[in-house]
Each structure stands twice: as structure tokens, then as C-alpha cells.
Coordinates of C-alpha atoms in Angstrom, one line a residue:
M1 CA 26.8 -28.6 -1.9
N2 CA 29.6 -29.8 -1.5
T3 CA 31.6 -32.0 0.5
F4 CA 33.6 -29.9 3.1
A5 CA 30.5 -27.3 2.7
I6 CA 28.2 -30.6 4.2
I7 CA 30.9 -31.2 7.0
Q8 CA 31.1 -27.3 8.0
T9 CA 27.4 -27.6 8.0
L10 CA 27.2 -30.4 10.8
S11 CA 29.9 -28.7 12.4
V12 CA 32.2 -31.9 12.5
F13 CA 35.4 -29.4 12.8
D14 CA 34.1 -27.0 15.8
W15 CA 34.3 -29.8 17.9
F16 CA 38.4 -29.8 17.4
T17 CA 38.5 -26.0 17.9
G18 CA 40.9 -25.0 21.1
M19 CA 41.4 -28.5 22.0
Q20 CA 44.9 -30.0 22.9
P21 CA 46.8 -32.2 20.9
T22 CA 46.4 -35.3 23.0
S23 CA 42.6 -34.0 23.0
Q24 CA 42.2 -34.4 19.1
I25 CA 43.8 -37.5 18.7
L26 CA 41.7 -38.8 21.2
V27 CA 38.2 -37.1 19.3
I28 CA 39.5 -39.1 16.4
I29 CA 40.2 -42.1 18.1
A30 CA 36.3 -42.0 20.2
L31 CA 34.9 -41.0 16.6
A32 CA 36.5 -44.1 15.0
F33 CA 35.2 -46.5 17.8
G34 CA 31.6 -45.1 18.1
F35 CA 31.3 -45.7 14.4
Y36 CA 32.4 -49.1 15.2
M37 CA 30.2 -49.7 18.0
A38 CA 28.0 -48.5 15.4
W39 CA 28.6 -50.7 12.9
N40 CA 28.4 -54.0 15.5
I41 CA 24.8 -52.5 16.5
G42 CA 23.8 -53.0 12.9
A43 CA 25.7 -56.5 12.6
N44 CA 23.9 -58.1 15.9
D45 CA 21.0 -56.4 16.9
V46 CA 19.4 -55.3 13.4
A47 CA 18.0 -59.6 13.2
N48 CA 15.7 -58.3 16.7
A49 CA 14.2 -56.4 13.7
M50 CA 14.8 -58.6 10.4
G51 CA 15.5 -62.1 11.9
T52 CA 12.0 -63.9 11.9
S53 CA 10.7 -62.1 8.3
V54 CA 13.6 -63.6 6.7
G55 CA 13.6 -66.9 8.7
S56 CA 9.3 -67.3 7.7
G57 CA 10.5 -66.3 4.2
A58 CA 8.1 -62.8 4.1
L59 CA 11.2 -61.1 2.8
T60 CA 14.6 -61.9 1.3
L61 CA 17.6 -61.4 3.0
K62 CA 18.4 -58.5 -0.3
K63 CA 14.5 -57.2 0.5
A64 CA 15.2 -57.3 4.5
I65 CA 18.8 -55.2 4.5
I66 CA 17.1 -52.5 2.2
V67 CA 13.8 -51.7 4.4
A68 CA 15.9 -52.4 7.6
A69 CA 18.4 -50.0 6.4
I70 CA 15.9 -47.3 5.7
F71 CA 13.6 -47.5 8.7
E72 CA 17.0 -48.0 11.0
F73 CA 18.6 -45.3 9.7
A74 CA 15.5 -42.9 9.8
G75 CA 15.1 -44.1 13.3
A76 CA 18.5 -43.5 14.3
Y77 CA 18.4 -39.9 12.9
F78 CA 15.3 -38.1 13.2
V79 CA 14.3 -39.2 16.5
G80 CA 17.6 -40.7 17.8
S81 CA 18.6 -39.9 21.6
S82 CA 19.5 -36.1 21.6
V83 CA 20.1 -35.9 25.2
S84 CA 22.6 -38.7 27.2
N85 CA 23.7 -39.0 30.2
T86 CA 27.2 -38.9 30.6
I87 CA 27.8 -42.2 32.2
R88 CA 24.5 -44.1 31.3
K89 CA 22.1 -46.1 33.1
G90 CA 23.4 -44.7 36.4
I91 CA 26.1 -46.8 36.9
F92 CA 28.5 -45.0 38.5
D93 CA 28.3 -41.3 39.6
P94 CA 30.8 -39.5 37.2
A95 CA 31.2 -36.4 40.2
L96 CA 33.3 -39.1 41.6
I97 CA 36.1 -39.2 39.0
N98 CA 37.0 -35.2 39.8
E99 CA 37.7 -36.5 43.3
F100 CA 39.9 -39.0 42.1
Y101 CA 42.1 -37.7 39.6
G102 CA 41.4 -34.0 40.0
E103 CA 42.7 -31.9 36.6
D104 CA 43.1 -35.1 34.5
G105 CA 39.6 -36.4 36.1
Y106 CA 37.9 -35.1 31.9
L107 CA 40.9 -37.7 30.5
I108 CA 40.2 -40.7 32.1
L109 CA 36.7 -40.7 32.1
A110 CA 37.1 -39.7 27.9
I111 CA 39.6 -42.3 27.9
G112 CA 36.8 -44.8 29.9
M113 CA 34.4 -44.2 27.3
I114 CA 36.2 -44.6 24.3
A115 CA 37.9 -47.6 26.0
S116 CA 34.0 -48.9 27.2
L117 CA 33.2 -48.6 23.0
L118 CA 36.0 -50.6 21.8
A119 CA 35.1 -53.4 24.2
A120 CA 31.5 -53.2 23.4
G121 CA 32.6 -53.3 19.8
V122 CA 34.9 -56.2 20.0
W123 CA 32.7 -58.2 22.4
L124 CA 29.6 -57.5 19.7
Q125 CA 32.2 -58.4 16.4
L126 CA 32.8 -61.6 18.3
A127 CA 28.7 -62.8 19.5
S128 CA 28.0 -62.4 15.6
Y129 CA 30.8 -64.1 14.0
F130 CA 29.5 -67.6 15.5
G131 CA 25.8 -66.0 15.1
W132 CA 24.8 -65.3 18.9
P133 CA 22.0 -63.1 19.3
V134 CA 23.3 -60.7 22.7
S135 CA 22.0 -57.4 23.7
T136 CA 24.3 -54.3 23.0
T137 CA 22.9 -52.3 25.8
H138 CA 24.2 -55.0 28.2
S139 CA 27.4 -55.1 26.0
I140 CA 28.3 -51.4 26.9
V141 CA 26.9 -51.6 30.7
G142 CA 29.1 -54.2 31.1
A143 CA 31.9 -52.2 29.6
V144 CA 31.6 -49.1 31.8
V145 CA 31.2 -51.5 34.7
G146 CA 34.5 -52.7 33.8
F147 CA 35.6 -49.0 34.1
G148 CA 34.0 -48.2 36.7
C149 CA 35.6 -51.0 39.1
V150 CA 39.4 -49.9 37.7
A151 CA 38.9 -46.5 38.1
L152 CA 36.9 -45.4 41.1
G153 CA 36.6 -49.2 43.0
P154 CA 33.2 -51.8 42.6
T155 CA 32.0 -49.9 45.9
A156 CA 30.9 -46.8 43.1
I157 CA 29.1 -49.1 41.5
N158 CA 25.5 -48.8 41.7
W159 CA 25.1 -52.5 42.0
G160 CA 21.6 -52.2 42.7
I161 CA 21.2 -55.5 44.9
T162 CA 19.1 -54.2 48.1
D163 CA 16.8 -51.7 46.0
F164 CA 17.0 -53.9 42.4
S165 CA 19.0 -51.2 40.2
G166 CA 21.6 -50.3 38.3
V167 CA 23.3 -53.2 37.0
T168 CA 21.2 -56.2 39.4
A169 CA 18.3 -54.6 37.0
I170 CA 20.1 -54.6 34.1
A171 CA 21.4 -57.9 34.3
S172 CA 17.4 -59.4 35.4
S173 CA 16.0 -59.1 31.9
W174 CA 18.0 -62.3 31.0
I175 CA 14.9 -64.1 32.6
I176 CA 12.5 -61.1 32.4
S177 CA 12.6 -60.6 28.9
P178 CA 12.7 -64.3 27.3
V179 CA 10.3 -65.6 30.3
L180 CA 7.3 -63.1 29.3
A181 CA 8.0 -62.9 25.9
A182 CA 7.7 -66.5 25.3
A183 CA 4.4 -67.0 27.7
V184 CA 3.0 -64.0 25.6
S185 CA 4.2 -65.4 21.9
Y186 CA 2.6 -69.3 23.4
L187 CA -0.5 -67.6 24.1
L188 CA -0.5 -65.5 21.2
F189 CA 0.2 -68.5 18.6
R190 CA -2.1 -71.0 20.5
I191 CA -5.5 -68.5 19.8
I192 CA -3.8 -68.3 16.1
L193 CA -4.2 -71.9 15.8
K194 CA -7.9 -72.0 17.6
L195 CA -9.6 -68.7 15.2
I196 CA -7.7 -69.4 11.9
F197 CA -6.0 -73.3 11.9
F198 CA -8.2 -75.3 13.9
Q199 CA -11.3 -73.7 11.8
P200 CA -13.3 -75.8 9.2
N201 CA -12.2 -72.8 6.3
P202 CA -9.3 -71.6 7.6
V203 CA -8.7 -69.3 4.4
K204 CA -12.5 -68.0 5.0
A205 CA -11.5 -67.6 8.8
A206 CA -8.1 -65.7 8.3
K207 CA -9.8 -62.7 5.8
K208 CA -12.4 -62.3 8.6
V209 CA -9.7 -62.6 11.8
A210 CA -7.2 -60.5 9.9
P211 CA -8.5 -56.3 9.7
F212 CA -9.3 -57.2 13.3
L213 CA -5.4 -58.3 13.5
V214 CA -4.4 -54.9 11.8
F215 CA -5.8 -52.7 13.8
I216 CA -4.1 -54.3 17.2
T217 CA -0.8 -54.5 15.4
M218 CA -1.0 -51.2 14.4
F219 CA -2.1 -49.8 18.4
V220 CA 0.6 -51.9 20.0
M221 CA 3.4 -50.9 17.1
I222 CA 2.8 -47.2 17.2
A223 CA 2.2 -46.9 21.3
V224 CA 5.9 -49.7 21.1
T225 CA 7.6 -46.8 19.1
S226 CA 6.3 -43.9 21.3
F227 CA 7.3 -45.7 24.6
K228 CA 10.7 -47.6 23.4
G229 CA 12.1 -45.4 20.2
L230 CA 10.5 -42.0 20.7
K231 CA 11.1 -41.7 24.5
A232 CA 14.0 -38.9 24.4
F233 CA 11.9 -37.2 22.0
W234 CA 9.0 -37.1 24.2
K235 CA 11.5 -35.9 26.9
D236 CA 12.6 -33.2 24.7
A237 CA 9.2 -31.5 23.7
A238 CA 10.1 -28.8 25.5
W239 CA 6.8 -27.1 24.0
L240 CA 4.7 -30.2 26.5
E241 CA 5.3 -27.4 29.9
N242 CA 4.1 -24.5 27.9
I243 CA 0.8 -26.1 28.3
Q244 CA 0.1 -25.1 31.7
Y245 CA -2.7 -27.7 32.7
F246 CA 0.2 -30.3 32.6
S247 CA 3.3 -28.7 33.4
N248 CA 3.5 -30.4 36.5
H249 CA 4.2 -33.7 35.2
K250 CA 7.7 -35.1 34.5
L251 CA 8.0 -35.2 30.5
G252 CA 8.5 -38.6 28.9
P253 CA 5.8 -41.2 27.0
T254 CA 3.7 -41.6 29.7
H255 CA 3.1 -37.6 29.8
P256 CA -1.0 -36.9 29.7
V257 CA -0.5 -35.3 26.8
A258 CA 2.2 -37.5 24.8
L259 CA -0.1 -40.5 26.1
L260 CA -3.0 -38.7 24.7
I261 CA -1.6 -38.1 21.8
T262 CA -0.1 -41.3 20.7
M263 CA -3.6 -43.3 21.8
A264 CA -5.5 -41.1 19.2
F265 CA -2.7 -41.7 16.6
A266 CA -2.7 -45.1 17.1
V267 CA -6.7 -45.5 17.1
I268 CA -6.5 -43.5 13.5
T269 CA -3.5 -45.4 12.2
G270 CA -5.3 -48.8 13.2
V271 CA -9.0 -48.1 11.3
I272 CA -7.1 -47.1 8.5
G273 CA -5.5 -50.1 8.1
T274 CA -8.2 -52.1 9.2
V275 CA -10.5 -50.3 6.6
I276 CA -7.3 -51.2 3.6
T277 CA -6.6 -54.4 4.9
S278 CA -10.6 -55.1 4.5
F279 CA -10.7 -53.9 0.9
M280 CA -7.5 -55.8 -0.1
I281 CA -8.3 -59.4 1.8
R282 CA -11.9 -59.2 -1.0
K283 CA -9.3 -60.3 -3.5
I284 CA -8.0 -63.2 -2.3
E285 CA -10.0 -66.0 -3.6
D286 CA -12.1 -68.4 -1.0
D287 CA -10.9 -72.2 -1.0
P288 CA -12.6 -74.4 -3.8
V289 CA -15.5 -76.9 -2.2
E290 CA -12.6 -80.0 -2.2
S291 CA -10.3 -77.7 -0.1
T292 CA -12.9 -76.9 2.0
Q293 CA -13.9 -80.6 2.5
H294 CA -10.7 -81.4 3.2
F295 CA -10.7 -79.0 5.7
E296 CA -14.0 -80.0 7.4
S297 CA -12.3 -83.9 7.5
V298 CA -9.4 -82.6 9.2
Y299 CA -11.7 -80.5 11.8
V300 CA -13.7 -83.7 12.4
K301 CA -10.2 -85.6 12.4
R302 CA -9.5 -83.3 15.5
S303 CA -12.3 -83.2 17.6
V304 CA -12.2 -87.2 17.1
D305 CA -8.9 -87.6 18.7
K306 CA -10.0 -85.5 21.5
A307 CA -13.4 -87.7 21.9
R308 CA -10.7 -91.2 21.4
K309 CA -8.3 -89.6 24.8
H310 CA -11.1 -88.6 26.6
L311 CA -12.3 -92.3 26.0
R312 CA -9.0 -93.9 26.8
R313 CA -9.4 -92.4 30.1
I314 CA -12.8 -93.5 31.4
S315 CA -12.3 -97.6 29.7
S316 CA -8.9 -97.2 31.8
N317 CA -9.8 -96.2 34.8
T318 CA -13.6 -97.7 35.0
T319 CA -14.9 -101.2 35.3
G320 CA -17.3 -103.5 34.0
T321 CA -20.4 -101.9 31.8
N322 CA -18.9 -98.4 31.6
S323 CA -15.7 -100.2 30.8
S324 CA -17.1 -101.7 28.3
E325 CA -19.4 -99.9 26.3
A326 CA -16.5 -96.7 26.3
S327 CA -14.1 -99.8 24.4
D328 CA -16.9 -100.3 22.1
L329 CA -17.7 -96.4 21.5
L330 CA -13.3 -96.1 21.3
M331 CA -12.8 -99.0 18.6
Q332 CA -15.7 -96.7 16.2
L333 CA -13.8 -93.8 16.6
E334 CA -10.7 -95.2 15.7
T335 CA -12.1 -96.9 12.9
L336 CA -13.8 -93.3 11.6
S337 CA -10.1 -91.4 12.3
S338 CA -8.5 -93.8 10.2
N339 CA -11.0 -93.4 6.9
I340 CA -10.3 -89.5 7.7
E341 CA -6.7 -90.2 7.6
K342 CA -7.3 -92.1 4.5
R343 CA -9.4 -89.7 2.4
S344 CA -7.4 -86.4 3.4
D345 CA -4.8 -84.8 0.9
P346 CA -1.9 -83.2 1.6
E347 CA -1.5 -81.5 -1.5
L348 CA -4.8 -79.4 -0.6
T349 CA -3.5 -79.1 2.5
K350 CA -0.3 -77.5 1.6
S351 CA -1.9 -74.7 -0.9
A352 CA -4.9 -73.7 1.4
L353 CA -2.4 -73.0 4.1
Q354 CA 0.1 -71.3 1.6
K355 CA -2.9 -68.7 0.8
V356 CA -3.0 -67.8 4.8
E357 CA 0.3 -67.8 5.1
R358 CA 0.5 -64.8 2.4
I359 CA -2.1 -63.3 4.3
F360 CA 0.2 -62.8 6.9
V361 CA 3.7 -61.8 4.8
Y362 CA 2.1 -58.2 4.8
L363 CA 1.4 -58.2 8.7
Q364 CA 5.0 -59.6 9.2
I365 CA 6.4 -56.6 7.1
L366 CA 4.9 -54.1 8.7
S367 CA 5.1 -54.8 12.4
A368 CA 9.3 -55.5 11.2
C369 CA 9.3 -52.2 9.9
F370 CA 7.7 -50.9 13.3
V371 CA 10.4 -52.7 14.9
A372 CA 13.1 -51.4 12.6
F373 CA 12.4 -47.7 13.2
S374 CA 12.2 -48.0 16.9
H375 CA 15.3 -49.8 17.4
G376 CA 17.1 -47.4 15.6
A377 CA 15.8 -44.8 17.0
N378 CA 16.5 -46.7 21.0
D379 CA 20.0 -48.5 20.6
V380 CA 21.6 -45.6 18.4
A381 CA 22.6 -43.9 21.9
N382 CA 24.5 -47.6 22.8
A383 CA 26.8 -46.1 20.2
I384 CA 26.5 -42.0 20.2
G385 CA 25.8 -42.0 24.2
P386 CA 29.5 -42.7 25.1
L387 CA 30.8 -41.2 22.0
S388 CA 29.2 -37.8 22.5
A389 CA 30.2 -38.2 26.3
A390 CA 33.9 -38.7 25.4
V391 CA 33.5 -36.2 22.2
Q392 CA 32.1 -33.4 24.4
T393 CA 34.4 -34.2 28.2
L394 CA 37.5 -33.6 25.6
H395 CA 36.2 -30.2 23.7
E396 CA 34.9 -28.9 27.6
G397 CA 38.3 -30.1 29.5
A398 CA 36.0 -31.0 32.6
I399 CA 33.3 -33.8 32.9
I400 CA 30.0 -32.5 32.5
A401 CA 26.7 -34.5 33.6
K402 CA 25.1 -34.2 30.4
S403 CA 25.9 -34.3 26.9
H404 CA 23.9 -33.0 23.9
V405 CA 24.4 -35.5 20.8
P406 CA 25.5 -33.3 18.0
E407 CA 23.9 -34.0 14.5
W408 CA 27.1 -35.2 13.0
A409 CA 27.1 -38.1 15.2
L410 CA 23.9 -39.4 14.4
I411 CA 24.6 -39.8 11.1
L412 CA 28.0 -41.4 12.1
G413 CA 25.8 -43.7 14.3
G414 CA 22.8 -44.3 11.5
V415 CA 25.2 -45.0 8.7
G416 CA 27.1 -47.5 10.8
I417 CA 24.4 -49.4 11.7
V418 CA 23.1 -49.5 8.0
I419 CA 27.1 -50.5 7.0
G420 CA 26.9 -53.3 10.2
L421 CA 23.5 -54.8 8.7
A422 CA 24.4 -54.7 5.0
T423 CA 27.8 -56.6 5.7
W424 CA 27.3 -58.8 8.8
G425 CA 23.8 -59.2 9.6
W426 CA 22.9 -62.3 8.0
R427 CA 24.8 -63.8 10.6
V428 CA 22.8 -63.5 13.5
M429 CA 19.3 -63.1 11.4
E430 CA 20.4 -66.7 10.8
T431 CA 20.0 -67.6 14.1
I432 CA 16.9 -66.1 14.9
G433 CA 15.1 -67.0 11.9
R434 CA 16.3 -70.5 10.9
R435 CA 17.8 -72.0 14.0
I436 CA 16.1 -71.8 17.0
T437 CA 13.2 -73.1 15.3
E438 CA 11.1 -73.4 11.6
L439 CA 9.5 -70.4 10.9
T440 CA 6.3 -69.4 8.5
P441 CA 5.0 -65.8 8.3
T442 CA 2.4 -66.5 10.7
R443 CA 4.6 -67.8 13.0
G444 CA 7.2 -64.9 12.2
F445 CA 4.3 -62.7 12.9
T446 CA 2.9 -63.9 16.1
A447 CA 6.9 -63.9 17.5
E448 CA 7.2 -60.4 16.6
F449 CA 4.1 -59.0 17.8
A450 CA 4.8 -60.6 21.1
A451 CA 7.5 -59.1 21.6
A452 CA 6.2 -56.1 20.8
I453 CA 3.7 -56.9 23.3
T454 CA 6.0 -57.5 25.9
I455 CA 8.0 -54.3 25.4
L456 CA 4.9 -52.2 25.9
I457 CA 3.8 -54.2 29.0
A458 CA 7.6 -53.9 30.3
S459 CA 7.7 -50.2 29.4
L460 CA 4.6 -49.4 31.4
A461 CA 5.2 -51.1 33.9
G462 CA 9.3 -50.1 34.7
M463 CA 10.3 -53.0 33.7
P464 CA 13.9 -53.4 33.0
I465 CA 13.9 -55.7 29.9
S466 CA 16.5 -56.7 26.6
T467 CA 14.4 -56.2 22.9
T468 CA 16.9 -59.1 21.4
H469 CA 15.7 -61.0 24.8
T470 CA 12.4 -60.4 24.3
L471 CA 12.3 -61.6 20.8
V472 CA 14.2 -65.1 21.0
G473 CA 12.1 -65.4 24.0
A474 CA 9.0 -64.5 21.4
V475 CA 10.9 -67.6 18.8
L476 CA 11.0 -69.7 21.3
G477 CA 7.3 -69.2 22.8
V478 CA 5.9 -70.1 19.1
G479 CA 8.2 -73.3 18.9
L480 CA 6.9 -74.4 22.0
A481 CA 3.2 -73.8 21.2
R482 CA 4.5 -76.9 18.5
G483 CA 6.2 -78.7 21.1
I484 CA 9.5 -79.4 22.8
G485 CA 10.5 -81.3 19.2
A486 CA 10.2 -77.9 17.2
I487 CA 13.1 -76.5 19.6
N488 CA 16.8 -76.6 18.8
L489 CA 18.2 -76.7 22.1
N490 CA 21.8 -76.8 21.2
T491 CA 21.2 -73.1 20.0
I492 CA 19.0 -72.3 22.7
R493 CA 22.1 -73.4 25.4
D494 CA 24.2 -71.3 23.0
I495 CA 22.8 -68.4 23.0
F496 CA 21.6 -68.4 27.1
A497 CA 25.7 -69.0 27.6
S498 CA 26.6 -65.7 25.7
W499 CA 24.0 -63.5 27.5
I500 CA 25.5 -64.8 30.5
I501 CA 28.9 -63.7 29.9
T502 CA 27.6 -60.5 27.7
I503 CA 28.4 -58.5 30.8
P504 CA 31.9 -59.8 32.2
A505 CA 33.5 -60.0 28.7
G506 CA 32.5 -56.3 28.2
A507 CA 34.0 -55.6 31.5
C508 CA 37.4 -57.6 31.6
L509 CA 37.8 -56.1 27.6
A510 CA 37.2 -52.7 28.8
I511 CA 39.6 -53.4 31.9
L512 CA 42.3 -54.6 29.6
F513 CA 41.6 -51.4 26.9
F514 CA 41.6 -49.0 29.6
Y515 CA 44.8 -49.9 30.5
A516 CA 46.5 -49.7 27.0
L517 CA 45.0 -46.3 26.4
K518 CA 46.1 -44.5 29.7
I519 CA 49.7 -46.1 29.4
C520 CA 49.4 -43.8 25.6
F521 CA 48.0 -41.1 26.5
I522 CA 47.9 -40.2 30.2

């Protein structure tokens, strides 16, 4: 099949049939800006999936791009949003545009969506240039808010201050996402440290814990993919309505049948993953006796250090015999601690820890693939939603409540994301993976897994959350588990500042582009 035949199959030309010349020009501009927005999503947001893998060394940048390209495109094309609200996120009622502008209402809406796409794309490109990981959803929401303010007035916007909805609910993720993810990540990393790294034989402990971690990881990742990435798929699953018993339930990922299928698939794949992992880690050799003895010494030293801390407290807060005996014990323990430190061998530590890290490399790559697939399925709508709204409004010559996303639009979005990732993705990956805190495969896996757990909790609780903010918070939590000194506070300051100005920046740019396009076409 040649290129022309493929384009005909995808029905691209059908959208131009019967349209006014002005509308045809606007459709071409909308396609260009939609692709530009998708390119920027790939350049900025895909770092969510791959930044920690590159930063920890689990994947090289080249391999990360290849893996992300495959899973992002698959998510975007096969399960990307097939139906998109014309005005996404319930920011304002599109019917008001007809009341304000009469016959020109559809052109105003189309121009507003095109201006929003360009504004969000420009802001994302600026953020990517400086390596700021910002939310693509907040960028496009900010742009649509700006368009709504100038087209209908600020009172038409669903600010949601009193009922915690609309813009307020979206903006609240500045706090909810990173705080929740940092807390989960901190706890998870402390548990891994206790179960593996603080044991007398970390390699043996890792081999024992890894199969259970694989089961939990597979279960959580499949649940997250279902709740976050397959949201549109479940909503569109008309076959669920044919099951009489469940026909009265609202379609979506929380539909009883969807939940049952998700849980069953998660358990089955979790068990398979556990069996395969158990078989694979048998090939990993246990540490030599010298290494085991060394880690026993490290384990003893850690316990001695805790005892010293308690004895210092007793010695300083007591008097007489109690204080004297505590001081004597403290001196003995300090001698023991010093002797253990002299017997320690940094090379043995490094060798054994590298063996543990290798086990976590596979877990991190697995989690990165799930996140990439889920991200492609969910976030392609940030480019394709407004694009489809603009194109279908121009095609119909009227404002419609919902727009079906054509197949070629999903391909356009998927290709744009992949090209953006391959050309500029490294900038934000550098920030996530290397500038916030030092990452290893264990820390990188912990951050991604904690982000997935946070997204799952938030999805089940109906809390507004941003994938970008969640992952940055998770990386921050891993760093905090090693102390505040492990965090690059300057990078954190810049990232938080970019989050705060994302919505106003998108709104201001959209206003500027809306007036420019209005002067040219109306």
C-alpha cells in the first residue's frame, strides 16, 4: 500500500470535504500545532517514565528512548483516548460560546483550541529547554482557562473554590501529588533498606525478597495501567452494558467487571513474574565468605552505633553510679566500633552492593515500561483532545459536546511524542535522573514504584494528581530517606517555581495567540 492509499485509509482528506476555505486553513494550522504539542509532550513528560532509569544507569539514554518510543506509541495508538470532551476538564460550558458569538461561535471555539495548543506547546518547550519537568495537563488547562477568560469572561470559568472542583482541584495537585508520593517513597525505601541493605548478607536477602517484589510490582503496575492509562478504553467498552447484571453501573475502570478483569490479570501476571524471577535469580551466585563476614561486621557496627546513641543519652541524663557505668560501656563500644571500621573493606562492600543493584535493574526496566505505556495512553489526549475539538468543530461548522478522535489523530500524536522524546527528551531526563539526587537502580525502582502506588491510591480515592509532580515527589522522598544533604535544593526550588507559574503562563500565552488568530481569521 503506497503513502496516498494509507492516507486515504485513515480518512484524513474526509475532514476537508465541504469546508469553507478559512476552515480548511485553520484545520491545517490545528494539525501543525497539535503535532507541535505532541512533540513537546514527548520532550518533557516522557522523562516521567525514563528519567530515573537513565539516572540510575539501568538504561542508557539510547536504549531508554527506544523502549519509551515503543511503549509510549503503543499506549497512545492502541488505547489512547478514543472520545474526548470538547472542553476538557470541565473548565467552562462550551454552549455559552454560541450565546456570546452567535454564528461565529464555532470559529471562536476552534481558534481558542488552536491558540491553547500553541500556548501549551510554547510553554512546554521553554520548560524543556531549562530542564523543568512540568505537567502537560496543567499547561493545556492553563491555556484553556486563558482562552475562556477572554472569550467568555472570568465568571464563566469553573474555578471550583467552594466545592473543590475545576481549576482549584487541578491546581491542588501542586501539593497533593509531591507530598503523597514523597511520603510513600520515603517509607518504601526505608523498608527496602531494612529488608535488604541492613541485613548481614544483602545479596541473600535481595534474592529472598525479589520474587515478592515482582509480584507486588506487577499487581500495582497493571492496576495503575487500568485506572490511569485504560480509562478511556473502559469507558468505551460498550460490551459491558450488554451484561444485564452490571448494566446499571457507570462504565469506567471502577466498573465491577473491569475491576474483576484487572485484578485477575494482575494476579496471574504477578504469579508468572514471581516464578520467572525465582528461576532467574537462582543463577546469581551468593557472596563469598569474606564478603559475608564483612557485611556481618557492618551489621554489627550499625547495631553498636545505635547502642552508643542510647548510652550517650543515659550518660548525659543520669548521675552517680548509673552515669559512671554507662560511660564505661560507652568507651568499650567506641573501641569496638573503631576496630570494626578498621577491619572493613570498601571493595567488598562495593562488589556485593553492585550485585544487589543488578537485581533491581530488571525491576526498574519493568516498571518503566508500564509507566511509559500508561503515559502514552493517557497523556496523548492533552494534544489530541483540543486538536480533535478544533478539527471537528470546523468540519461540522457547529459546536459539539463531544468529539470522536480519529485514528490518524492518534497516530499523529504518537509519532509526535516519539520524535519529541528522541530529540529533546534528554533535557528533562537529566533533571529527574541526575540533578535532584543521586539515583541507583534500587532508588530509581523505589521512586517509580512509589509513584505508581501514589497514582493508584489517588485514582481510587478520586484525588486530582499529576504524574509529573508525583514522580518528582517520589524521587525527592528517596533522597530524603538518605538525609536532606542528599537533595539538590536549588533544583527543587526551580522545579516548584515552574509548577506554580505553569497555569498562569499557559493562560497568558493563550490570550496572546487567541487575539492574534482572531485578528487574522475573524
